[in-house]
């Protein structure tokens, strides 16, 4: 089969592009090198749907951020994705920072951000009780919100699959050539896939993909690491807004971000890397977070810190999103340099690519169904809903993850859903089992057994994360 479009990468960009293309009559295949969608930048970021106050004026970043922010409201109702409407506060301390705050306000106006205002300390402190006593003026951004990033990617991809798109995981693109009008993609150094068009949405690896076919690339990815601390759900309600310091050349700096499930993120740092896969935390990174966060709040309950993580931004030498057709190879599209605000801009990036960059005239898919349903999370159900759920399926009555109150039924659903998964981390991403205070210490063994039972695999073949990462290596007590 020759596909009309092959998309390389199933992060938020590949997934949104797949959904957007499924609105047209096209044969689309998404290829992902990992054993799950959304394992790159899309799983390790601040989860903020930014207002658009920060990107430089007249860039694709500013235009698509503001547009993307608005599009999330429709995606919430169509795709059952969570959105927490926190609003954002940018904090200035003293006269010099107030001047920068004023220029940020002007930039926001020029980017088309709605409903901004500048608050004084007393007004802001009423709304954000732990705000630093050093704050003098605060830019309020009511359209800032927070989501659950990989859930958005799953939702878009599931909806795309419902509308005819194909998805292959464990499929690394290892070579690309063009013969006549057809691109031939080599997968895992073994098999081949053919396509009339290719969309490069490979995140930090986008330049490596581009070099598989082109010689003269207009961007290089400059990976930039961001480290975080995560506070347990007990920190819920301590902070009400996304709290930003004033941006610097390094980016938006360390933030305080309330999350949709009640956790709080503190971070990220920003350090340039040579290695695109170095997602480890460092003691210097953690110290920097603890120092920088004092610019925002007077108190952080570090005793509630349950984990740390790091993500790698696909920043590029081009310094704006690079969304263009290849000059040398018609039908090869770069969607590259998608660092922050890429999560926010993703739906607008997909629309822009298809409506303004892709040259061929696509025919509408009249049967496109925009709806993706997701069952309500058990712990968010009312008592009556819980009773009904247990009556219909007894597995709702078996709590597997005690910290987050995740039931066996939700874990079974996560395994068998449209893009289900059979790894411990895959289940954590979908059902949140193991995301709480004990970080899976109690439930991981139980989740392992459920995966083995449901997928009919031996226990020692269940992977933690990617291929060949089994948790149980061999039996230590063998019955004689
Ligand atoms: C620390 C940090 C904080 C951020 N905070 C925010 C924020 O709060 N708000 C916001 O709007 N944006 C934020 N961003 C930016 C946002 O996360 C990214 O712009 C977005 O996730 C990019 O998605 P993507 O699909 O391009 O990349 P990715 O999610 O990295 O996806 C690329 C995919 O391509 C796959 N791939 C790579 N090579 C191959 C190959 N050879 N074959 C097949 N598949 C391949 C990868 O495995 C991966 O799944 C942040 C980013 C970071 C790192």
Coordinates of C-alpha atoms and ligand atoms in Angstrom, one line a residue:
X1 CA 0.0 0.0 0.0
X2 CA 1.1 3.6 -0.7
X3 CA 0.0 6.0 2.1
X4 CA -0.9 9.6 1.2
X5 CA 0.8 10.8 4.4
X6 CA 3.3 9.2 6.8
X7 CA 3.7 11.1 10.0
X8 CA 7.0 10.4 11.9
X9 CA 6.4 10.8 15.7
X10 CA 3.3 10.5 17.9
X11 CA 3.9 13.3 20.4
X12 CA 1.3 16.0 20.6
X13 CA 2.3 17.4 17.2
X14 CA 2.1 14.0 15.3
X15 CA -1.1 13.2 17.1
X16 CA -2.8 16.6 16.4
X17 CA -1.6 16.4 12.7
X18 CA -3.1 12.9 12.4
X19 CA -6.4 14.1 13.7
X20 CA -6.5 17.1 11.5
X21 CA -5.6 15.0 8.4
X22 CA -8.4 12.5 9.3
X23 CA -10.9 15.4 8.5
X24 CA -9.9 14.8 4.9
X25 CA -10.0 11.8 2.5
X26 CA -6.4 10.6 3.0
X27 CA -4.7 7.4 3.9
X28 CA -2.5 8.2 6.9
X29 CA 0.1 6.2 8.9
X30 CA 1.7 7.4 12.1
X31 CA 5.1 5.8 13.0
X32 CA 6.5 5.9 16.5
X33 CA 9.9 4.5 17.5
X34 CA 8.9 4.0 21.2
X35 CA 6.5 1.4 22.5
X36 CA 3.9 4.1 23.3
X37 CA 2.7 7.4 22.0
X38 CA 3.8 10.6 23.7
X39 CA 7.0 9.5 25.4
X40 CA 9.2 12.4 24.2
X41 CA 8.7 16.1 25.1
X42 CA 5.0 15.5 25.4
X43 CA 5.3 13.5 28.6
X44 CA 7.8 15.8 30.3
X45 CA 6.7 19.5 30.3
X46 CA 4.8 22.0 32.5
X47 CA 1.4 21.1 31.0
X48 CA 0.4 24.8 30.6
X49 CA -1.9 26.1 27.9
X50 CA -0.2 29.5 27.7
X51 CA -2.1 32.7 27.0
X52 CA 0.5 33.9 24.4
X53 CA 1.9 36.8 26.4
X54 CA 5.5 35.6 26.0
X55 CA 6.5 34.7 22.4
X56 CA 8.0 37.6 20.3
X57 CA 5.5 39.5 18.2
X58 CA 4.9 38.5 14.6
X59 CA 6.3 35.0 15.0
X60 CA 4.6 31.7 14.3
X61 CA 5.0 31.0 18.0
X62 CA 2.9 34.0 19.0
X63 CA 0.2 33.5 16.4
X64 CA -0.2 29.7 16.9
X65 CA 0.0 29.9 20.7
X66 CA -2.9 32.4 20.9
X67 CA -4.9 30.4 18.4
X68 CA -4.1 27.0 20.0
X69 CA -5.1 28.3 23.5
X70 CA -8.6 29.1 22.1
X71 CA -8.9 25.7 20.3
X72 CA -8.4 23.8 23.6
X73 CA -11.9 24.8 24.7
X74 CA -13.4 23.0 21.8
X75 CA -11.1 20.0 22.2
X76 CA -12.2 19.7 25.8
X77 CA -15.8 19.1 24.8
X78 CA -15.0 17.0 21.7
X79 CA -12.2 14.8 23.1
X80 CA -12.9 14.6 26.9
X81 CA -9.6 16.0 27.8
X82 CA -9.1 17.7 31.2
X83 CA -8.6 21.5 31.5
X84 CA -8.0 23.4 34.7
X85 CA -8.8 27.1 34.3
X86 CA -6.3 28.5 36.7
X87 CA -5.4 31.7 35.0
X88 CA -1.8 32.9 35.2
X89 CA 0.1 35.5 37.2
X90 CA 3.4 37.0 36.1
X91 CA 5.2 38.4 39.1
X92 CA 7.3 41.6 39.1
X93 CA 9.3 42.7 42.1
X94 CA 10.4 46.4 42.2
X95 CA 10.6 49.2 39.6
X96 CA 13.0 47.5 37.1
X97 CA 10.9 44.4 36.8
X98 CA 7.7 46.5 36.6
X99 CA 9.0 48.1 33.4
X100 CA 9.6 44.6 31.9
X101 CA 6.1 43.6 33.1
X102 CA 4.6 46.6 31.2
X103 CA 6.4 45.6 28.0
X104 CA 5.2 42.0 28.4
X105 CA 1.6 43.4 28.8
X106 CA 2.1 45.4 25.5
X107 CA 3.5 42.3 23.8
X108 CA 0.4 40.3 25.0
X109 CA -1.9 43.0 23.6
X110 CA -0.1 42.9 20.2
X111 CA -0.2 39.1 20.2
X112 CA -4.0 39.2 20.7
X113 CA -4.2 37.9 24.3
X114 CA -7.5 38.9 25.8
X115 CA -8.6 40.1 29.2
X116 CA -5.2 40.8 30.7
X117 CA -4.8 43.3 33.6
X118 CA -2.1 44.5 35.9
X119 CA -2.9 44.0 39.6
X120 CA -1.2 45.5 42.6
X121 CA 0.2 43.4 45.5
X122 CA -2.9 43.5 47.7
X123 CA -5.3 42.6 44.9
X124 CA -3.1 39.6 43.9
X125 CA -2.3 38.4 47.4
X126 CA -6.1 38.0 48.1
X127 CA -6.2 35.6 45.1
X128 CA -2.9 33.9 45.7
X129 CA -2.2 33.8 49.5
X130 CA 1.4 32.4 49.3
X131 CA 2.5 35.0 46.8
X132 CA 6.0 36.4 47.7
X133 CA 5.9 39.5 49.9
X134 CA 8.5 41.0 47.4
X135 CA 5.9 41.1 44.6
X136 CA 4.9 44.7 43.6
X137 CA 2.9 44.3 40.4
X138 CA 1.3 41.2 38.8
X139 CA 0.2 40.7 35.2
X140 CA -3.0 38.6 35.3
X141 CA -3.6 36.3 32.4
X142 CA -7.1 34.7 32.8
X143 CA -6.9 32.6 29.6
X144 CA -3.9 30.5 31.0
X145 CA -5.0 27.0 31.7
X146 CA -3.5 23.6 32.5
X147 CA -4.0 20.2 30.9
X148 CA -2.7 16.6 31.0
X149 CA -0.5 16.6 28.0
X150 CA -0.1 13.0 27.0
X151 CA -3.9 12.5 27.5
X152 CA -4.4 15.2 24.9
X153 CA -2.0 13.3 22.5
X154 CA -3.8 10.0 23.2
X155 CA -7.2 11.6 22.7
X156 CA -6.2 13.1 19.3
X157 CA -4.6 9.9 18.1
X158 CA -7.5 7.7 19.3
X159 CA -9.9 10.1 17.5
X160 CA -7.7 10.0 14.3
X161 CA -7.7 6.2 14.4
X162 CA -11.5 6.2 14.8
X163 CA -11.5 8.3 11.6
X164 CA -9.3 5.9 9.6
X165 CA -5.7 6.7 10.5
X166 CA -3.3 3.8 11.2
X167 CA -0.7 3.8 14.0
X168 CA 2.4 1.6 14.4
X169 CA 4.5 1.8 17.5
X170 CA 8.0 0.2 17.9
X171 CA 8.6 1.5 14.4
X172 CA 11.7 3.6 14.2
X173 CA 12.3 5.4 10.9
X174 CA 15.9 4.5 10.1
X175 CA 16.2 5.8 6.5
X176 CA 14.3 7.8 3.9
X177 CA 14.8 8.0 0.1
X178 CA 12.6 9.3 -2.8
X179 CA 12.2 7.2 -5.9
X180 CA 10.2 9.0 -8.6
X181 CA 7.3 10.6 -6.7
X182 CA 7.3 8.1 -3.8
X183 CA 9.1 8.3 -0.5
X184 CA 10.4 5.0 0.8
X185 CA 10.9 4.9 4.5
X186 CA 13.0 2.2 6.1
X187 CA 11.6 0.9 9.5
X188 CA 13.9 -0.6 12.2
X189 CA 16.6 -1.2 9.4
X190 CA 14.4 -3.9 8.1
X191 CA 11.0 -3.3 6.5
X192 CA 9.8 -0.5 4.2
X193 CA 6.8 1.8 4.0
X194 CA 5.8 3.9 1.0
X195 CA 4.2 7.3 1.0
X196 CA 3.4 10.2 -1.3
X197 CA 4.1 12.7 1.5
X198 CA 6.1 12.7 4.8
X199 CA 5.5 14.8 7.9
X200 CA 8.5 15.1 10.1
X201 CA 7.2 15.5 13.7
X202 CA 10.1 13.8 15.5
X203 CA 10.6 16.4 18.2
X204 CA 14.3 16.6 19.4
X205 CA 15.2 14.1 16.6
X206 CA 13.6 16.2 13.8
X207 CA 17.0 17.4 12.4
X208 CA 18.3 13.8 12.3
X209 CA 15.2 12.7 10.3
X210 CA 15.7 15.7 8.0
X211 CA 19.4 14.7 7.3
X212 CA 18.2 11.2 6.3
X213 CA 17.0 12.8 3.0
X214 CA 18.2 16.5 2.8
X215 CA 21.7 18.0 2.7
X216 CA 20.9 21.6 3.4
X217 CA 18.8 21.9 6.6
X218 CA 17.8 25.4 7.8
X219 CA 17.6 24.4 11.5
X220 CA 19.6 22.4 14.0
X221 CA 18.0 21.2 17.2
X222 CA 19.7 22.6 20.3
X223 CA 18.3 20.3 23.1
X224 CA 17.6 22.2 26.3
X225 CA 16.8 20.3 29.5
X226 CA 14.2 21.3 32.1
X227 CA 14.1 19.7 35.6
X228 CA 11.1 19.6 37.9
X229 CA 9.9 18.7 41.4
X230 CA 6.4 17.2 41.8
X231 CA 4.4 17.8 45.0
X232 CA 1.8 15.3 46.2
X233 CA -1.9 16.0 45.8
X234 CA -2.0 17.2 49.4
X235 CA -0.5 20.5 48.0
X236 CA -3.8 21.0 46.1
X237 CA -5.3 24.5 46.7
X238 CA -2.0 25.9 48.1
X239 CA -1.5 27.7 44.8
X240 CA -4.4 28.9 42.6
X241 CA -2.7 30.2 39.5
X242 CA 0.1 29.3 37.2
X243 CA 2.8 31.5 38.6
X244 CA 5.5 32.9 36.2
X245 CA 8.5 35.0 36.9
X246 CA 9.6 37.5 34.2
X247 CA 11.1 35.7 31.2
X248 CA 14.8 35.9 30.4
X249 CA 16.8 34.8 27.4
X250 CA 16.7 31.3 29.0
X251 CA 12.9 31.2 28.7
X252 CA 10.1 31.5 31.1
X253 CA 12.1 30.4 34.2
X254 CA 11.0 28.3 37.2
X255 CA 7.2 28.3 37.6
X256 CA 4.6 27.0 40.1
X257 CA 2.0 25.0 38.2
X258 CA -1.2 23.5 39.8
X259 CA -1.9 20.3 37.9
X260 CA -5.3 18.8 36.8
X261 CA -5.1 15.9 39.3
X262 CA -4.2 18.2 42.3
X263 CA -0.4 17.8 42.2
X264 CA 1.9 20.9 41.9
X265 CA 4.9 21.1 39.6
X266 CA 7.8 23.4 40.5
X267 CA 10.2 24.0 37.6
X268 CA 11.6 23.9 35.0
X269 CA 15.3 24.8 34.8
X270 CA 16.9 25.4 31.5
X271 CA 20.3 24.0 30.5
X272 CA 21.8 23.3 27.0
X273 CA 22.8 19.7 26.4
X274 CA 24.8 17.8 23.8
X275 CA 22.9 14.5 24.5
X276 CA 19.2 14.4 23.4
X277 CA 18.4 11.5 25.8
X278 CA 19.9 12.8 29.0
X279 CA 16.6 13.1 31.0
X280 CA 18.2 12.6 34.5
X281 CA 17.8 15.1 37.4
X282 CA 20.8 16.8 39.0
X283 CA 21.4 18.2 42.5
X284 CA 22.4 21.5 40.9
X285 CA 19.1 21.6 39.0
X286 CA 17.1 20.9 42.1
X287 CA 19.0 23.6 44.1
X288 CA 18.3 26.1 41.3
X289 CA 14.6 25.3 41.4
X290 CA 14.6 25.9 45.2
X291 CA 16.4 29.2 44.8
X292 CA 14.4 30.5 41.8
X293 CA 10.9 29.7 43.1
X294 CA 11.5 32.2 45.9
X295 CA 10.9 34.9 43.2
X296 CA 7.3 33.7 43.2
X297 CA 6.1 32.3 46.6
X298 CA 7.1 32.6 50.2
X299 CA 6.5 28.9 51.0
X300 CA 6.9 25.5 49.3
X301 CA 6.1 22.4 51.4
X302 CA 9.1 20.3 50.2
X303 CA 8.1 17.5 52.5
X304 CA 5.3 16.8 50.0
X305 CA 7.8 16.3 47.1
X306 CA 7.1 12.8 45.7
X307 CA 9.3 12.8 42.7
X308 CA 11.5 14.6 40.2
X309 CA 11.7 14.4 36.5
X310 CA 13.3 16.2 33.5
X311 CA 12.2 16.9 29.9
X312 CA 14.2 18.0 26.8
X313 CA 13.0 20.9 24.7
X314 CA 13.5 20.7 20.9
X315 CA 14.8 24.3 20.7
X316 CA 16.3 25.1 17.4
X317 CA 18.8 27.5 15.8
X318 CA 15.9 28.9 13.7
X319 CA 14.4 30.3 17.0
X320 CA 10.8 30.0 15.8
X321 CA 8.6 27.0 14.9
X322 CA 10.0 25.7 11.5
X323 CA 6.9 24.5 9.6
X324 CA 7.8 24.3 5.9
X325 CA 7.9 22.1 2.9
X326 CA 11.4 20.9 1.9
X327 CA 12.8 22.9 -0.9
X328 CA 14.7 19.9 -2.3
X329 CA 12.0 17.2 -1.8
X330 CA 8.4 18.3 -2.5
X331 CA 6.0 16.4 -0.3
X332 CA 8.4 16.3 2.7
X333 CA 7.2 18.6 5.5
X334 CA 9.2 19.8 8.5
X335 CA 7.3 20.5 11.7
X336 CA 10.5 21.2 13.7
X337 CA 11.9 23.3 16.5
X338 CA 8.6 22.8 18.4
X339 CA 9.7 23.8 21.9
X340 CA 7.5 25.8 24.2
X341 CA 4.7 26.8 23.6
X342 CA 4.3 23.7 21.4
X343 CA 1.8 21.9 23.6
X344 CA -0.4 25.0 23.5
X345 CA 0.0 25.6 19.8
X346 CA -0.3 22.0 18.7
X347 CA -3.9 22.0 17.4
X348 CA -3.2 25.4 15.6
X349 CA 0.1 24.0 14.2
X350 CA -1.8 21.0 12.7
X351 CA -4.4 23.3 11.1
X352 CA -1.7 25.8 9.8
X353 CA 0.3 22.9 8.3
X354 CA -2.7 21.5 6.5
X355 CA -4.4 24.7 5.4
X356 CA -1.4 26.9 4.7
X357 CA 1.7 24.8 4.1
X358 CA 0.6 21.6 2.4
X359 CA 0.2 22.4 -1.3
X360 CA -2.2 19.8 -2.4
X361 CA -6.0 20.4 -2.3
X362 CA -7.5 17.9 0.2
X363 CA -11.1 16.7 -0.1
X364 CA -13.2 16.8 3.1
X365 CA -14.1 13.6 4.9
X366 CA -17.8 14.0 5.3
X367 CA -17.9 11.1 7.8
X368 CA -15.4 12.7 10.2
X369 CA -16.6 12.2 13.8
X370 CA -14.9 14.7 16.2
X371 CA -16.0 12.9 19.4
X372 CA -13.7 10.8 21.6
X373 CA -15.3 9.6 24.8
X374 CA -13.5 8.8 28.0
X375 CA -15.1 7.1 31.1
X376 CA -15.1 9.3 34.2
X377 CA -12.3 8.7 36.6
X378 CA -13.6 6.6 39.5
X379 CA -12.3 8.8 42.3
X380 CA -14.1 11.8 40.7
X381 CA -17.5 10.0 40.6
X382 CA -20.3 10.9 43.0
X383 CA -21.3 8.1 45.5
X384 CA -24.3 7.1 43.4
X385 CA -22.2 6.9 40.3
X386 CA -19.6 4.8 42.1
X387 CA -22.3 2.4 43.3
X388 CA -23.7 2.1 39.8
X389 CA -20.2 1.5 38.3
X390 CA -19.5 -1.3 40.8
X391 CA -22.9 -2.9 40.1
X392 CA -22.1 -3.0 36.4
X393 CA -18.5 -4.1 36.7
X394 CA -17.2 -5.5 40.0
X395 CA -13.6 -4.6 39.1
X396 CA -14.6 -1.0 40.0
X397 CA -14.9 -2.2 43.6
X398 CA -11.2 -3.3 43.7
X399 CA -8.9 -0.4 44.5
X400 CA -5.4 -1.3 43.2
X401 CA -3.6 2.1 43.7
X402 CA -4.5 3.1 47.2
X403 CA -2.8 6.6 47.0
X404 CA -4.7 7.7 43.9
X405 CA -7.7 5.5 44.4
X406 CA -7.4 3.8 41.0
X407 CA -9.5 0.7 40.4
X408 CA -8.8 -2.6 38.6
X409 CA -11.5 -1.7 36.0
X410 CA -9.6 1.5 35.1
X411 CA -6.3 -0.5 34.7
X412 CA -8.0 -3.1 32.5
X413 CA -9.5 -0.3 30.4
X414 CA -6.0 1.3 30.0
X415 CA -4.6 -2.0 28.8
X416 CA -7.4 -2.6 26.2
X417 CA -8.2 1.0 25.0
X418 CA -7.8 2.0 21.4
X419 CA -4.1 2.7 21.9
X420 CA -3.8 0.6 25.0
X421 CA -0.5 -0.4 26.5
X422 CA 1.0 -3.3 28.4
X423 CA 3.8 -1.7 30.3
X424 CA 3.9 -0.3 33.9
X425 CA 4.6 3.2 32.7
X426 CA 2.0 3.0 30.0
X427 CA -0.7 2.1 32.6
X428 CA 0.6 4.9 34.9
X429 CA 0.2 7.4 32.0
X430 CA -3.3 6.3 31.2
X431 CA -4.9 5.3 34.6
X432 CA -2.5 7.1 37.0
X433 CA -1.9 3.9 39.0
X434 CA 1.5 4.5 40.8
X435 CA 1.4 8.3 40.5
X436 CA 0.7 9.0 44.2
X437 CA 2.7 9.3 47.4
X438 CA 4.2 5.8 47.4
X439 CA 5.1 6.1 43.6
X440 CA 3.9 2.5 42.9
X441 CA 5.6 0.9 45.9
X442 CA 2.3 -0.7 46.9
X443 CA 0.5 -1.2 43.5
X444 CA 3.2 -1.9 40.9
X445 CA 3.3 -5.7 41.6
X446 CA -0.5 -5.8 41.4
X447 CA -0.5 -3.8 38.1
X448 CA 2.1 -6.2 36.8
X449 CA -0.1 -9.2 37.5
X450 CA -3.2 -7.6 35.9
X451 CA -1.2 -6.8 32.7
X452 CA 0.1 -10.4 32.6
X453 CA -3.4 -11.8 33.1
X454 CA -5.1 -9.5 30.5
X455 CA -2.4 -9.9 27.8
X456 CA -1.7 -13.6 28.5
X457 CA 2.0 -13.0 28.9
X458 CA 4.4 -14.5 31.6
X459 CA 5.1 -12.1 34.5
X460 CA 8.8 -11.8 33.6
X461 CA 8.0 -10.5 30.1
X462 CA 6.1 -7.5 31.3
X463 CA 8.2 -4.4 30.7
X464 CA 8.5 -1.4 32.9
X465 CA 8.8 1.1 30.0
X466 CA 10.4 0.5 26.6
X467 CA 11.2 -2.9 25.0
X468 CA 13.5 -5.1 27.1
X469 CA 12.9 -3.4 30.5
X470 CA 11.4 -6.3 32.4
X471 CA 10.8 -5.8 36.2
X472 CA 11.1 -9.4 37.1
X473 CA 14.3 -10.8 35.7
X474 CA 14.1 -14.4 36.9
X475 CA 12.5 -16.5 39.6
X476 CA 14.4 -16.6 42.9
X477 CA 12.2 -19.2 44.6
X478 CA 11.5 -22.2 42.4
X479 CA 9.2 -25.0 43.7
X480 CA 11.0 -28.4 43.6
Ligands
LIG1 C1 10.7 21.1 30.1 C2 9.6 21.5 29.1 C3 8.6 22.3 29.4 C4 7.6 22.6 28.5 N1 6.5 23.3 28.9 C5 5.5 23.6 28.1 C6 4.3 24.2 28.5 O1 4.0 24.3 29.7 N2 3.4 24.5 27.6 C7 3.6 24.3 26.2 O2 2.8 24.8 25.4 N3 4.7 23.7 25.8 C8 5.6 23.3 26.7 N4 6.7 22.6 26.3 C9 6.9 22.3 24.9 C10 6.1 21.1 24.5 O3 6.2 20.0 25.4 C11 6.6 20.6 23.1 O4 6.6 21.6 22.2 C12 5.7 19.5 22.5 O5 5.5 18.4 23.5 C13 6.3 19.0 21.3 O6 5.7 17.8 20.8 P1 6.3 17.0 19.6 O7 5.2 16.0 19.2 O8 6.9 17.9 18.6 O9 7.6 16.3 20.2 P2 7.7 14.9 21.1 O10 6.6 14.8 22.1 O11 9.1 14.8 21.5 O12 7.3 13.8 20.0 C14 8.2 13.4 19.0 C15 8.0 11.9 18.8 O13 8.8 11.5 17.7 C16 9.3 10.2 18.0 N5 10.4 9.9 17.1 C17 11.6 10.5 17.1 N6 12.4 10.0 16.2 C18 11.7 9.0 15.5 C19 12.0 8.1 14.5 N7 13.2 8.0 13.9 N8 11.0 7.2 14.1 C20 9.8 7.2 14.7 N9 9.5 8.1 15.7 C21 10.4 8.9 16.1 C22 9.6 10.3 19.4 O14 9.8 9.0 20.0 C23 8.5 11.1 20.0 O15 7.4 10.3 20.4 C24 7.7 22.2 27.2 C25 8.8 21.4 26.8 C26 9.7 20.9 27.7 C27 10.7 20.0 27.4

